[in-house]
Amino acid sequence: MGSLASERTVVGWAARDATGHLSPYTYTVRETGPEDVVVKVLYCGICHTDIHQAKNHLGASKYPMVPGHEVVGEVVEVGPEVTKHRVGDVVGVGVIIGCCRECRPCKANVEQYCNKRIWSYNDVYTDGRPTQGGFASTMIVDQKFVVPIPAGLAPEQAAPLLCAGVTVYSPLKHFGLTAPGLRGGILGLGGVGHMGVKVAKAMGHHVTVISSSSRKRAEAMDELGADAYLVSSDAAAMAAAADSLDYIIDTVPVHHPLEPYLALLRLDGKHVLLGVIGEPLSFVSPMVMLGRKSVTGSFIGSVDETAELLRFCVDKGLTSQIEVVKMGYVNEALERLERNDVRYRFVVDVAGSNIEAAAAGAPGN
């Protein structure tokens, strides 16, 4: 194992207030504990949640905040009780870096539903320190929350799978929607939605992309391999597609009506909400009663499901479609993401950005 270090200095890019603007920030992280893995960050994906958190859209942001929860890096040090990872391994770290390990979800290995979960950033760790994410040179993470990146999967391609990919995979698995021949709808074609199309197609499903305009039709069908494309504002097309889908994976992160999409579901169909929306959604009860339909939700995936998804992607030859950027471009990338100007996920080349040099002379907090 690598030599155990005391408290160390880390450089990241942090938001200082609700403008969400990121700039270099120097801070310290804890000593390497017995079960800790020290990860040199190589790449980190940019998720829509990073915007919500950096700009305090959810009203609970704490600053300074280093975002980033789609982290791929190299193990540079391990604690003496670490058995799952070795120095030199390429590994991933996702949204959750702590849990109580005693509650029903934890014992069922779905720790993302633990009420005492600890977020990878904008949270407080068990030692009282604020957690900081992957837009940084280094992270220290308990081995339980570190997953191996399989051979055959490029690290920059793996990053979005740690959130966007597993967010789609988990509900398909949990709700029994993995059998070939199912007919599924993917509502919204962004970072999560594009992975939804790929994962569902790899499972052998007939996939319909549902969008508010025809603008993404060619990319959905020609580039991602969707079987059909449905424009939600086309009343005739929506009516023709009624009672045709076994499920809808709803990735839209803003308020939207549910009734037009519930009408697309067959008997016992499921509408699975994945987007973080800060205001109530509504529908009249007969929309679900008269087809025994379900409106449900799902939140990322467990560590076990993440490892399973990564192996699934290698076996099926799946990758995410990404645009790799340097850390100096991260604010522009966040702005572009906010206006949906990316196909389909930004990934920051952290290791290649020399962020330590950029932080020279930058104040810490």
Coordinates of C-alpha atoms in Angstrom, one line a residue:
M1 CA 0.0 0.0 0.0
G2 CA 1.1 3.6 -0.4
S3 CA 2.5 5.5 2.6
L4 CA -0.1 6.8 4.9
A5 CA -0.2 10.6 4.8
S6 CA -1.4 13.1 7.4
E7 CA -3.9 15.8 6.5
R8 CA -3.2 17.0 3.0
T9 CA -3.8 20.1 0.9
V10 CA -6.1 19.7 -2.1
V11 CA -6.8 22.1 -5.0
G12 CA -10.3 22.2 -6.5
W13 CA -12.6 24.6 -8.3
A14 CA -15.4 25.9 -6.0
A15 CA -18.5 28.0 -6.1
R16 CA -18.3 30.7 -3.5
D17 CA -22.0 31.9 -3.7
A18 CA -25.2 31.3 -5.5
T19 CA -23.9 32.8 -8.8
G20 CA -22.5 29.3 -9.2
H21 CA -19.3 30.6 -10.7
L22 CA -16.3 28.3 -10.0
S23 CA -12.8 29.4 -9.3
P24 CA -9.6 27.8 -7.8
Y25 CA -9.9 26.9 -4.1
T26 CA -7.3 25.3 -1.8
Y27 CA -8.5 23.3 1.2
T28 CA -7.4 20.4 3.3
V29 CA -8.8 16.8 3.6
R30 CA -8.6 14.3 6.4
E31 CA -5.8 11.9 7.2
T32 CA -6.0 8.6 5.4
G33 CA -8.1 6.3 7.6
P34 CA -7.9 2.5 7.9
E35 CA -10.5 1.9 5.2
D36 CA -9.8 5.0 3.1
V37 CA -8.8 5.1 -0.6
V38 CA -6.9 8.2 -1.8
V39 CA -7.9 8.9 -5.4
K40 CA -6.0 11.1 -7.8
V41 CA -8.8 12.5 -9.9
L42 CA -8.4 11.9 -13.6
Y43 CA -11.8 12.9 -15.0
C44 CA -15.1 14.1 -13.6
G45 CA -18.4 14.4 -15.4
I46 CA -20.7 17.4 -15.2
C47 CA -24.3 16.7 -14.1
H48 CA -27.3 19.0 -14.1
T49 CA -27.3 18.5 -10.3
D50 CA -24.0 20.4 -10.2
I51 CA -25.9 23.5 -11.4
H52 CA -28.7 23.0 -8.9
Q53 CA -26.2 22.8 -6.1
A54 CA -23.8 25.5 -7.2
K55 CA -26.6 28.0 -7.7
N56 CA -28.6 26.9 -4.6
H57 CA -31.7 26.0 -6.6
L58 CA -32.6 23.6 -3.8
G59 CA -32.0 26.1 -1.0
A60 CA -29.5 24.0 0.9
S61 CA -26.1 24.9 -0.6
K62 CA -23.1 25.5 1.6
Y63 CA -20.1 27.4 0.3
P64 CA -17.3 27.2 -0.7
M65 CA -18.5 24.1 -2.6
V66 CA -16.4 21.9 -5.0
P67 CA -19.0 20.1 -7.2
G68 CA -18.5 16.9 -9.1
H69 CA -19.9 13.4 -8.4
E70 CA -19.0 11.4 -11.6
V71 CA -15.4 10.9 -10.6
V72 CA -12.8 8.5 -12.2
G73 CA -9.3 8.4 -10.8
E74 CA -6.2 6.4 -9.9
V75 CA -5.7 5.0 -6.5
V76 CA -2.5 6.5 -5.0
E77 CA -2.8 5.4 -1.4
V78 CA -4.9 3.0 0.7
G79 CA -5.5 2.5 4.4
P80 CA -4.2 -0.7 6.1
E81 CA -7.7 -2.3 6.2
V82 CA -8.5 -1.7 2.5
T83 CA -9.0 -5.0 0.7
K84 CA -11.0 -4.0 -2.4
H85 CA -8.5 -1.7 -4.1
R86 CA -4.8 -1.4 -4.7
V87 CA -2.5 1.5 -5.6
G88 CA -2.6 1.9 -9.3
D89 CA -6.2 0.8 -9.8
V90 CA -8.5 3.0 -11.9
V91 CA -11.7 3.5 -9.9
G92 CA -14.9 5.5 -9.8
V93 CA -16.7 7.5 -7.1
G94 CA -20.3 8.5 -7.4
V95 CA -22.9 10.5 -5.6
I96 CA -22.8 8.9 -2.2
I97 CA -19.7 8.5 0.0
G98 CA -21.2 7.5 3.3
C99 CA -24.2 5.9 5.0
C100 CA -25.2 4.5 8.4
R101 CA -24.8 0.8 7.4
E102 CA -27.5 -0.2 9.9
C103 CA -30.8 0.8 8.4
R104 CA -33.0 -1.4 6.2
P105 CA -31.8 0.2 2.9
C106 CA -28.1 -0.2 4.0
K107 CA -28.6 -3.8 4.9
A108 CA -30.3 -4.4 1.6
N109 CA -27.3 -2.8 -0.2
V110 CA -29.3 0.1 -1.6
E111 CA -27.5 2.6 0.5
Q112 CA -28.6 5.5 -1.7
Y113 CA -31.9 5.4 0.2
C114 CA -30.3 5.6 3.6
N115 CA -31.7 8.6 5.5
K116 CA -28.2 9.3 6.8
R117 CA -26.5 9.1 3.4
I118 CA -23.5 11.4 2.9
W119 CA -23.3 13.2 -0.4
S120 CA -19.9 13.4 -2.2
Y121 CA -20.1 17.2 -1.9
N122 CA -22.2 19.9 -0.2
D123 CA -22.5 17.7 2.9
V124 CA -20.7 17.1 6.2
Y125 CA -18.6 13.9 6.7
T126 CA -18.5 12.0 10.0
D127 CA -15.5 13.9 11.1
G128 CA -17.3 17.2 10.8
R129 CA -15.5 18.4 7.7
P130 CA -17.5 19.6 4.6
T131 CA -17.4 17.1 1.8
Q132 CA -16.0 18.3 -1.5
G133 CA -16.4 16.7 -4.9
G134 CA -14.5 15.7 -8.0
F135 CA -13.6 19.0 -9.6
A136 CA -10.4 18.7 -7.5
S137 CA -7.0 17.1 -7.6
T138 CA -7.7 14.5 -5.0
M139 CA -10.5 12.8 -3.1
I140 CA -10.4 10.5 0.0
V141 CA -13.2 8.0 0.1
D142 CA -14.1 4.9 2.2
Q143 CA -13.5 1.8 0.2
K144 CA -17.2 0.8 0.3
F145 CA -18.1 3.7 -2.0
V146 CA -15.3 3.1 -4.5
V147 CA -15.9 0.9 -7.6
P148 CA -13.4 -0.6 -10.0
I149 CA -13.4 0.6 -13.6
P150 CA -13.2 -2.5 -15.7
A151 CA -10.6 -3.0 -18.3
G152 CA -12.0 -2.1 -21.7
L153 CA -13.8 1.0 -20.5
A154 CA -11.9 4.3 -21.0
P155 CA -11.9 6.4 -17.8
E156 CA -13.4 9.5 -19.5
Q157 CA -16.2 7.3 -20.9
A158 CA -16.8 5.7 -17.5
A159 CA -17.4 9.0 -15.7
P160 CA -21.0 9.7 -16.8
L161 CA -21.9 6.1 -16.1
L162 CA -21.4 6.7 -12.3
C163 CA -24.5 8.9 -12.2
A164 CA -26.3 9.2 -15.5
G165 CA -25.8 5.6 -16.5
V166 CA -26.7 3.9 -13.2
T167 CA -29.7 6.3 -12.7
V168 CA -31.3 4.6 -15.7
Y169 CA -30.0 1.1 -15.1
S170 CA -31.2 0.9 -11.5
P171 CA -35.0 1.4 -12.1
L172 CA -35.0 -0.9 -15.1
K173 CA -33.5 -3.6 -13.0
H174 CA -35.5 -3.0 -9.8
F175 CA -38.9 -2.8 -11.5
G176 CA -38.3 -5.9 -13.6
L177 CA -37.9 -4.1 -16.9
T178 CA -35.0 -5.9 -18.3
A179 CA -36.6 -8.6 -20.5
P180 CA -36.1 -8.3 -24.3
G181 CA -39.1 -7.2 -26.3
L182 CA -40.4 -4.6 -23.9
R183 CA -41.5 -1.2 -25.3
G184 CA -40.0 1.7 -23.5
G185 CA -40.2 5.5 -23.7
I186 CA -37.3 7.8 -22.8
L187 CA -38.7 11.3 -22.0
G188 CA -35.9 13.9 -22.5
L189 CA -32.7 13.4 -24.4
G190 CA -29.9 14.8 -22.3
G191 CA -27.1 13.2 -20.3
V192 CA -29.4 10.8 -18.5
G193 CA -31.8 10.3 -21.5
H194 CA -29.1 9.4 -24.0
M195 CA -27.9 6.7 -21.6
G196 CA -31.4 5.5 -21.2
V197 CA -31.7 4.9 -24.9
K198 CA -28.4 3.0 -25.0
V199 CA -29.1 0.8 -22.0
A200 CA -32.6 0.0 -23.0
K201 CA -31.6 -0.9 -26.6
A202 CA -28.8 -3.1 -25.2
M203 CA -31.5 -4.9 -23.2
G204 CA -33.4 -5.6 -26.4
H205 CA -36.2 -3.1 -25.9
H206 CA -38.1 -1.2 -28.6
V207 CA -37.2 2.4 -27.6
T208 CA -39.2 5.5 -28.3
V209 CA -37.7 8.9 -27.6
I210 CA -40.2 11.5 -26.5
S211 CA -39.3 15.1 -26.9
S212 CA -41.0 18.5 -27.1
S213 CA -39.8 19.2 -30.6
S214 CA -38.5 17.3 -33.7
R215 CA -35.1 19.0 -33.3
K216 CA -33.4 15.8 -31.9
R217 CA -35.1 13.3 -34.1
A218 CA -32.0 12.6 -36.3
E219 CA -29.6 12.2 -33.4
A220 CA -32.0 10.0 -31.5
M221 CA -32.7 7.6 -34.3
D222 CA -29.5 7.7 -36.4
E223 CA -26.9 8.2 -33.7
L224 CA -28.4 6.6 -30.7
G225 CA -30.4 3.9 -32.4
A226 CA -33.9 4.7 -31.1
D227 CA -36.7 2.9 -32.9
A228 CA -39.2 5.7 -32.8
Y229 CA -39.4 9.4 -32.0
L230 CA -42.5 11.1 -30.6
V231 CA -43.1 14.8 -30.4
S232 CA -45.1 15.6 -27.4
S233 CA -46.7 18.7 -28.9
D234 CA -48.1 16.6 -31.8
A235 CA -51.5 15.7 -30.6
A236 CA -52.3 13.3 -33.4
A237 CA -49.0 11.4 -32.9
M238 CA -49.5 11.2 -29.2
A239 CA -53.0 9.9 -29.6
A240 CA -51.8 7.3 -32.1
A241 CA -49.2 6.1 -29.5
A242 CA -51.7 5.7 -26.6
D243 CA -51.5 2.4 -24.7
S244 CA -48.2 1.4 -26.5
L245 CA -45.5 1.6 -23.8
D246 CA -44.6 -0.7 -20.9
Y247 CA -42.6 2.0 -19.2
I248 CA -41.4 5.6 -19.5
I249 CA -38.1 6.8 -18.1
D250 CA -38.8 10.5 -17.3
T251 CA -35.5 12.4 -17.2
V252 CA -36.9 15.9 -17.5
P253 CA -35.5 18.1 -14.6
V254 CA -38.1 20.8 -14.8
H255 CA -41.8 21.0 -14.1
H256 CA -43.9 19.3 -16.8
P257 CA -47.4 17.8 -17.1
L258 CA -47.7 14.0 -16.5
E259 CA -51.1 13.2 -18.0
P260 CA -50.0 13.3 -21.7
Y261 CA -47.4 10.7 -21.0
L262 CA -49.5 8.5 -18.7
A263 CA -51.8 8.1 -21.6
L264 CA -49.0 6.4 -23.5
L265 CA -48.7 3.6 -21.0
R266 CA -50.2 0.1 -21.4
L267 CA -51.9 -1.8 -18.6
D268 CA -49.6 -1.9 -15.6
G269 CA -47.2 0.5 -17.2
K270 CA -44.8 2.5 -15.1
H271 CA -43.8 6.1 -15.3
V272 CA -40.4 6.5 -13.5
L273 CA -39.4 10.0 -12.4
L274 CA -35.6 10.6 -12.4
G275 CA -35.4 14.4 -12.7
V276 CA -35.0 16.6 -9.6
I277 CA -38.0 19.0 -9.7
G278 CA -38.6 21.5 -6.9
E279 CA -42.4 21.9 -7.4
P280 CA -45.4 19.6 -7.3
L281 CA -46.4 17.5 -10.2
S282 CA -50.1 16.5 -10.7
F283 CA -52.5 14.3 -12.6
V284 CA -56.1 13.2 -12.2
S285 CA -56.4 9.8 -10.5
P286 CA -58.3 8.0 -13.3
M287 CA -55.2 8.4 -15.5
V288 CA -53.6 5.7 -13.3
M289 CA -56.6 3.9 -11.9
L290 CA -58.1 2.9 -15.3
G291 CA -54.9 1.2 -16.4
R292 CA -53.4 0.1 -13.0
K293 CA -50.5 2.4 -13.9
S294 CA -47.8 3.6 -11.6
V295 CA -46.0 6.8 -11.1
T296 CA -42.9 6.1 -9.2
G297 CA -39.3 7.4 -8.8
S298 CA -35.8 6.2 -8.5
F299 CA -32.6 7.7 -7.3
I300 CA -29.2 7.0 -8.8
G301 CA -28.2 3.4 -7.9
S302 CA -26.3 1.5 -5.3
V303 CA -22.6 0.8 -5.3
D304 CA -23.3 -2.8 -6.3
E305 CA -25.6 -1.7 -9.2
T306 CA -22.9 0.7 -10.4
A307 CA -20.3 -2.0 -10.6
E308 CA -22.9 -4.2 -12.4
L309 CA -23.7 -1.5 -14.9
L310 CA -20.0 -0.9 -15.7
R311 CA -19.6 -4.6 -16.4
F312 CA -22.8 -4.5 -18.5
C313 CA -21.4 -1.6 -20.6
V314 CA -18.2 -3.5 -21.2
D315 CA -20.1 -6.7 -22.2
K316 CA -22.4 -4.8 -24.5
G317 CA -19.8 -2.4 -25.9
L318 CA -21.7 0.7 -24.5
T319 CA -20.1 4.1 -24.0
S320 CA -21.5 7.5 -23.2
Q321 CA -21.3 10.3 -25.7
I322 CA -19.2 13.0 -24.2
E323 CA -17.4 16.3 -24.8
V324 CA -14.1 16.5 -22.9
V325 CA -13.1 19.9 -21.6
K326 CA -10.4 21.4 -19.4
M327 CA -11.1 22.8 -16.0
G328 CA -10.6 26.3 -17.2
Y329 CA -13.7 25.9 -19.4
V330 CA -15.9 24.5 -16.6
N331 CA -18.0 27.7 -16.2
E332 CA -18.7 27.9 -19.9
A333 CA -19.6 24.2 -19.8
L334 CA -22.1 24.7 -16.9
E335 CA -23.7 27.6 -18.8
R336 CA -24.0 25.4 -22.0
L337 CA -25.4 22.6 -20.0
E338 CA -28.0 24.9 -18.5
R339 CA -29.2 25.8 -21.9
N340 CA -29.0 22.1 -23.1
D341 CA -26.1 22.8 -25.5
V342 CA -24.1 19.6 -25.1
R343 CA -24.3 16.1 -26.7
Y344 CA -24.6 14.6 -24.2
R345 CA -22.3 14.9 -21.2
F346 CA -19.4 17.2 -20.4
V347 CA -16.4 15.5 -18.8
V348 CA -13.7 17.6 -17.3
D349 CA -10.1 16.4 -17.9
V350 CA -9.0 17.2 -14.3
A351 CA -5.6 15.6 -14.4
G352 CA -4.8 17.3 -17.7
S353 CA -5.8 20.7 -16.5
N354 CA -2.9 21.4 -14.1
I355 CA -5.3 22.9 -11.6
E356 CA -2.6 23.2 -8.9
A357 CA -0.8 25.8 -11.1
A358 CA -4.0 27.6 -11.7
A359 CA -4.6 27.9 -8.0
A360 CA -1.2 29.4 -7.3
G361 CA -2.0 32.6 -5.4
A362 CA -5.7 31.9 -5.2
P363 CA -7.1 32.4 -1.7
G364 CA -8.4 29.5 0.4
N365 CA -11.4 29.7 2.7

